[in-house]
């Protein structure tokens, strides 16, 4: 369903205060807490894009308290209640048992009130306070030990009126090691640390994609598209930030199109069917109406389930950024059919 760009942007400004925060430094007093009060669902996420093969990417996606939003929900994991159900994905292109699994909050999790410790049994731990964190993951076939330093460069994806839903992402620097089947990988570069909190409301989300590209050693680009009922776009934006620049958000001239899809829909553990993109293109203009970024992408056939109610993977891309040629490996999340 088509909707004019000015109308879309006007609606976005009405329901969300995120645009007004664009380009401002991260406020360390920003809420980062586990579930409490009316915020019954919380998400902590760490994404490490553009890794060497065979890893391609790494992410740790946690959801504590099952959300009411059907697109993000994994009701099949619930043994006691929504609030007592958490899930964890250790996503990467290599495969191993237990990459996605559920937990009971009261039985399995340790949650410090200030979020200085977020621990999922013996599997995963995020520890520390802004700006320095450690990340550990333990699986018989996959180990990770990473140190993450968060900058003050933040992208606010959503800040809905009335505190219904907040979601933001910090540009981070990281270093550490990953081991898979005895092979050790020394890693470093740009990553993200993300947080979201939500009240128990079912927002009508029909499609979601989120993508991350590290343009170079200093610059990171984020793309997000969210669609509601009948394919109406709720958000279409590209965020640019770097180690020394708070950057901004770009929406004019935005386009995203999936050009090829998997031939067979995937049936998710949550009981939904979705067809994932295998080739796609996206672009946006800068503040002067000139092309900012253009991406042509081909998926690496490494999608893994557990990005809440959808999939995460990587792709090979070519394109341009601010007039210069770029190429590399991007990170992609998809929920729903495009």
mmCIF file of N, CA and C in Angstrom, residues 176-237:
data_model
loop_
_atom_site.group_PDB
_atom_site.id
_atom_site.type_symbol
_atom_site.label_atom_id
_atom_site.label_comp_id
_atom_site.label_asym_id
_atom_site.label_seq_id
_atom_site.Cartn_x
_atom_site.Cartn_y
_atom_site.Cartn_z
ATOM 1 N N UNK A 176 38.145 -9.735 20.946
ATOM 2 C CA UNK A 176 38.030 -10.976 21.692
ATOM 3 C C UNK A 176 38.178 -12.171 20.790
ATOM 4 N N UNK A 177 37.712 -13.322 21.287
ATOM 5 C CA UNK A 177 37.897 -14.569 20.569
ATOM 6 C C UNK A 177 36.598 -15.370 20.505
ATOM 7 N N UNK A 178 36.512 -16.168 19.437
ATOM 8 C CA UNK A 178 35.444 -17.146 19.252
ATOM 9 C C UNK A 178 36.107 -18.465 18.885
ATOM 10 N N UNK A 179 35.581 -19.563 19.429
ATOM 11 C CA UNK A 179 36.074 -20.894 19.080
ATOM 12 C C UNK A 179 34.922 -21.757 18.603
ATOM 13 N N UNK A 180 35.136 -22.458 17.493
ATOM 14 C CA UNK A 180 34.136 -23.386 16.955
ATOM 15 C C UNK A 180 34.843 -24.663 16.539
ATOM 16 N N UNK A 181 34.452 -25.780 17.165
ATOM 17 C CA UNK A 181 35.064 -27.080 16.875
ATOM 18 C C UNK A 181 36.585 -27.006 16.980
ATOM 19 N N UNK A 182 37.069 -26.266 17.978
ATOM 20 C CA UNK A 182 38.495 -26.203 18.225
ATOM 21 C C UNK A 182 39.260 -25.176 17.417
ATOM 22 N N UNK A 183 38.606 -24.526 16.446
ATOM 23 C CA UNK A 183 39.265 -23.469 15.672
ATOM 24 C C UNK A 183 38.999 -22.129 16.334
ATOM 25 N N UNK A 184 40.058 -21.382 16.585
ATOM 26 C CA UNK A 184 39.952 -20.100 17.279
ATOM 27 C C UNK A 184 40.021 -18.953 16.271
ATOM 28 N N UNK A 185 39.148 -17.961 16.484
ATOM 29 C CA UNK A 185 39.114 -16.764 15.656
ATOM 30 C C UNK A 185 39.337 -15.545 16.554
ATOM 31 N N UNK A 186 40.349 -14.748 16.232
ATOM 32 C CA UNK A 186 40.594 -13.492 16.938
ATOM 33 C C UNK A 186 39.854 -12.389 16.183
ATOM 34 N N UNK A 187 38.968 -11.695 16.884
ATOM 35 C CA UNK A 187 38.067 -10.743 16.241
ATOM 36 C C UNK A 187 38.203 -9.359 16.858
ATOM 37 N N UNK A 188 37.954 -8.342 16.047
ATOM 38 C CA UNK A 188 37.899 -6.963 16.541
ATOM 39 C C UNK A 188 37.212 -6.113 15.489
ATOM 40 N N UNK A 189 36.697 -4.954 15.921
ATOM 41 C CA UNK A 189 36.062 -4.048 14.972
ATOM 42 C C UNK A 189 34.903 -3.301 15.584
ATOM 43 N N UNK A 190 33.947 -2.904 14.740
ATOM 44 C CA UNK A 190 32.760 -2.182 15.170
ATOM 45 C C UNK A 190 31.601 -3.154 15.359
ATOM 46 N N UNK A 191 30.835 -2.931 16.419
ATOM 47 C CA UNK A 191 29.660 -3.748 16.700
ATOM 48 C C UNK A 191 28.562 -2.846 17.230
ATOM 49 N N UNK A 192 27.473 -3.452 17.693
ATOM 50 C CA UNK A 192 26.391 -2.685 18.303
ATOM 51 C C UNK A 192 25.957 -3.341 19.604
ATOM 52 N N UNK A 193 25.466 -2.506 20.516
ATOM 53 C CA UNK A 193 24.784 -2.959 21.726
ATOM 54 C C UNK A 193 23.400 -2.329 21.691
ATOM 55 N N UNK A 194 22.370 -3.168 21.799
ATOM 56 C CA UNK A 194 21.010 -2.671 21.630
ATOM 57 C C UNK A 194 20.135 -3.033 22.822
ATOM 58 N N UNK A 195 19.147 -2.191 23.039
ATOM 59 C CA UNK A 195 18.227 -2.386 24.154
ATOM 60 C C UNK A 195 16.831 -1.947 23.718
ATOM 61 N N UNK A 196 15.849 -2.717 24.137
ATOM 62 C CA UNK A 196 14.456 -2.334 23.914
ATOM 63 C C UNK A 196 13.641 -2.735 25.132
ATOM 64 N N UNK A 197 12.599 -1.959 25.435
ATOM 65 C CA UNK A 197 11.660 -2.319 26.495
ATOM 66 C C UNK A 197 10.256 -2.006 25.995
ATOM 67 N N UNK A 198 9.303 -2.834 26.424
ATOM 68 C CA UNK A 198 7.949 -2.691 25.898
ATOM 69 C C UNK A 198 6.932 -3.067 26.962
ATOM 70 N N UNK A 199 5.778 -2.424 26.888
ATOM 71 C CA UNK A 199 4.643 -2.814 27.712
ATOM 72 C C UNK A 199 3.902 -3.933 26.964
ATOM 73 N N UNK A 200 2.953 -4.544 27.636
ATOM 74 C CA UNK A 200 2.250 -5.702 27.075
ATOM 75 C C UNK A 200 1.157 -5.246 26.108
ATOM 76 N N UNK A 201 1.586 -4.766 24.937
ATOM 77 C CA UNK A 201 0.663 -4.316 23.893
ATOM 78 C C UNK A 201 1.058 -5.007 22.594
ATOM 79 N N UNK A 202 0.075 -5.499 21.833
ATOM 80 C CA UNK A 202 0.329 -6.152 20.561
ATOM 81 C C UNK A 202 0.329 -5.116 19.450
ATOM 82 N N UNK A 203 1.509 -4.638 19.084
ATOM 83 C CA UNK A 203 1.629 -3.695 17.979
ATOM 84 C C UNK A 203 1.475 -4.457 16.664
ATOM 85 N N UNK A 204 0.761 -3.904 15.683
ATOM 86 C CA UNK A 204 0.439 -4.635 14.446
ATOM 87 C C UNK A 204 1.584 -4.609 13.439
ATOM 88 N N UNK A 205 2.620 -5.401 13.676
ATOM 89 C CA UNK A 205 3.781 -5.443 12.793
ATOM 90 C C UNK A 205 3.659 -6.646 11.870
ATOM 91 N N UNK A 206 3.676 -6.389 10.557
ATOM 92 C CA UNK A 206 3.561 -7.460 9.582
ATOM 93 C C UNK A 206 4.878 -7.854 8.947
ATOM 94 N N UNK A 207 5.833 -6.903 8.874
ATOM 95 C CA UNK A 207 7.139 -7.174 8.272
ATOM 96 C C UNK A 207 8.173 -6.299 8.949
ATOM 97 N N UNK A 208 9.379 -6.871 9.115
ATOM 98 C CA UNK A 208 10.475 -6.154 9.754
ATOM 99 C C UNK A 208 11.779 -6.608 9.120
ATOM 100 N N UNK A 209 12.628 -5.649 8.756
ATOM 101 C CA UNK A 209 14.006 -5.968 8.406
ATOM 102 C C UNK A 209 14.921 -4.938 9.037
ATOM 103 N N UNK A 210 16.078 -5.408 9.474
ATOM 104 C CA UNK A 210 17.095 -4.558 10.087
ATOM 105 C C UNK A 210 18.439 -5.033 9.553
ATOM 106 N N UNK A 211 19.255 -4.088 9.087
ATOM 107 C CA UNK A 211 20.516 -4.459 8.470
ATOM 108 C C UNK A 211 21.639 -3.559 8.973
ATOM 109 N N UNK A 212 22.835 -4.131 9.061
ATOM 110 C CA UNK A 212 24.015 -3.410 9.552
ATOM 111 C C UNK A 212 25.166 -3.630 8.591
ATOM 112 N N UNK A 213 25.831 -2.541 8.230
ATOM 113 C CA UNK A 213 27.037 -2.597 7.408
ATOM 114 C C UNK A 213 28.111 -1.742 8.064
ATOM 115 N N UNK A 214 29.278 -2.326 8.274
ATOM 116 C CA UNK A 214 30.450 -1.545 8.659
ATOM 117 C C UNK A 214 31.146 -1.101 7.377
ATOM 118 N N UNK A 215 30.985 0.173 7.044
ATOM 119 C CA UNK A 215 31.522 0.702 5.788
ATOM 120 C C UNK A 215 33.045 0.627 5.778
ATOM 121 N N UNK A 216 33.649 0.970 6.900
ATOM 122 C CA UNK A 216 35.097 0.907 7.063
ATOM 123 C C UNK A 216 35.380 0.754 8.544
ATOM 124 N N UNK A 217 36.620 0.987 8.973
ATOM 125 C CA UNK A 217 36.996 0.772 10.364
ATOM 126 C C UNK A 217 36.365 1.780 11.312
ATOM 127 N N UNK A 218 35.764 2.844 10.774
ATOM 128 C CA UNK A 218 35.212 3.900 11.624
ATOM 129 C C UNK A 218 33.719 4.125 11.465
ATOM 130 N N UNK A 219 33.134 3.697 10.356
ATOM 131 C CA UNK A 219 31.777 4.106 9.986
ATOM 132 C C UNK A 219 30.834 2.919 9.921
ATOM 133 N N UNK A 220 29.650 3.095 10.507
ATOM 134 C CA UNK A 220 28.628 2.050 10.521
ATOM 135 C C UNK A 220 27.308 2.621 10.007
ATOM 136 N N UNK A 221 26.608 1.822 9.197
ATOM 137 C CA UNK A 221 25.317 2.201 8.651
ATOM 138 C C UNK A 221 24.277 1.165 9.077
ATOM 139 N N UNK A 222 23.127 1.651 9.549
ATOM 140 C CA UNK A 222 22.015 0.807 9.962
ATOM 141 C C UNK A 222 20.815 1.121 9.070
ATOM 142 N N UNK A 223 20.105 0.100 8.654
ATOM 143 C CA UNK A 223 18.868 0.282 7.882
ATOM 144 C C UNK A 223 17.742 -0.445 8.588
ATOM 145 N N UNK A 224 16.573 0.195 8.679
ATOM 146 C CA UNK A 224 15.423 -0.453 9.291
ATOM 147 C C UNK A 224 14.166 -0.147 8.482
ATOM 148 N N UNK A 225 13.362 -1.181 8.275
ATOM 149 C CA UNK A 225 12.043 -1.009 7.685
ATOM 150 C C UNK A 225 11.050 -1.834 8.485
ATOM 151 N N UNK A 226 9.930 -1.206 8.848
ATOM 152 C CA UNK A 226 8.852 -1.865 9.570
ATOM 153 C C UNK A 226 7.558 -1.573 8.831
ATOM 154 N N UNK A 227 6.758 -2.618 8.579
ATOM 155 C CA UNK A 227 5.469 -2.440 7.931
ATOM 156 C C UNK A 227 4.361 -2.981 8.821
ATOM 157 N N UNK A 228 3.215 -2.333 8.733
ATOM 158 C CA UNK A 228 2.051 -2.735 9.491
ATOM 159 C C UNK A 228 1.052 -3.482 8.634
ATOM 160 N N UNK A 229 -0.225 -3.440 9.016
ATOM 161 C CA UNK A 229 -1.267 -4.119 8.246
ATOM 162 C C UNK A 229 -1.328 -3.607 6.805
ATOM 163 N N UNK A 230 -1.618 -4.528 5.869
ATOM 164 C CA UNK A 230 -1.732 -4.212 4.446
ATOM 165 C C UNK A 230 -0.440 -3.665 3.856
ATOM 166 N N UNK A 231 0.679 -3.915 4.548
ATOM 167 C CA UNK A 231 1.959 -3.463 4.041
ATOM 168 C C UNK A 231 2.238 -1.993 4.217
ATOM 169 N N UNK A 232 1.434 -1.293 5.014
ATOM 170 C CA UNK A 232 1.645 0.138 5.244
ATOM 171 C C UNK A 232 2.970 0.353 5.970
ATOM 172 N N UNK A 233 3.881 1.170 5.433
ATOM 173 C CA UNK A 233 5.165 1.391 6.097
ATOM 174 C C UNK A 233 5.001 2.197 7.384
ATOM 175 N N UNK A 234 5.570 1.688 8.460
ATOM 176 C CA UNK A 234 5.582 2.382 9.741
ATOM 177 C C UNK A 234 6.915 3.076 9.986
ATOM 178 N N UNK A 235 7.979 2.520 9.412
ATOM 179 C CA UNK A 235 9.303 3.122 9.537
ATOM 180 C C UNK A 235 10.154 2.689 8.362
ATOM 181 N N UNK A 236 10.857 3.640 7.763
ATOM 182 C CA UNK A 236 11.799 3.379 6.684
ATOM 183 C C UNK A 236 12.929 4.389 6.851
ATOM 184 N N UNK A 237 14.071 3.943 7.337
ATOM 185 C CA UNK A 237 15.118 4.897 7.678
ATOM 186 C C UNK A 237 16.490 4.248 7.614
#
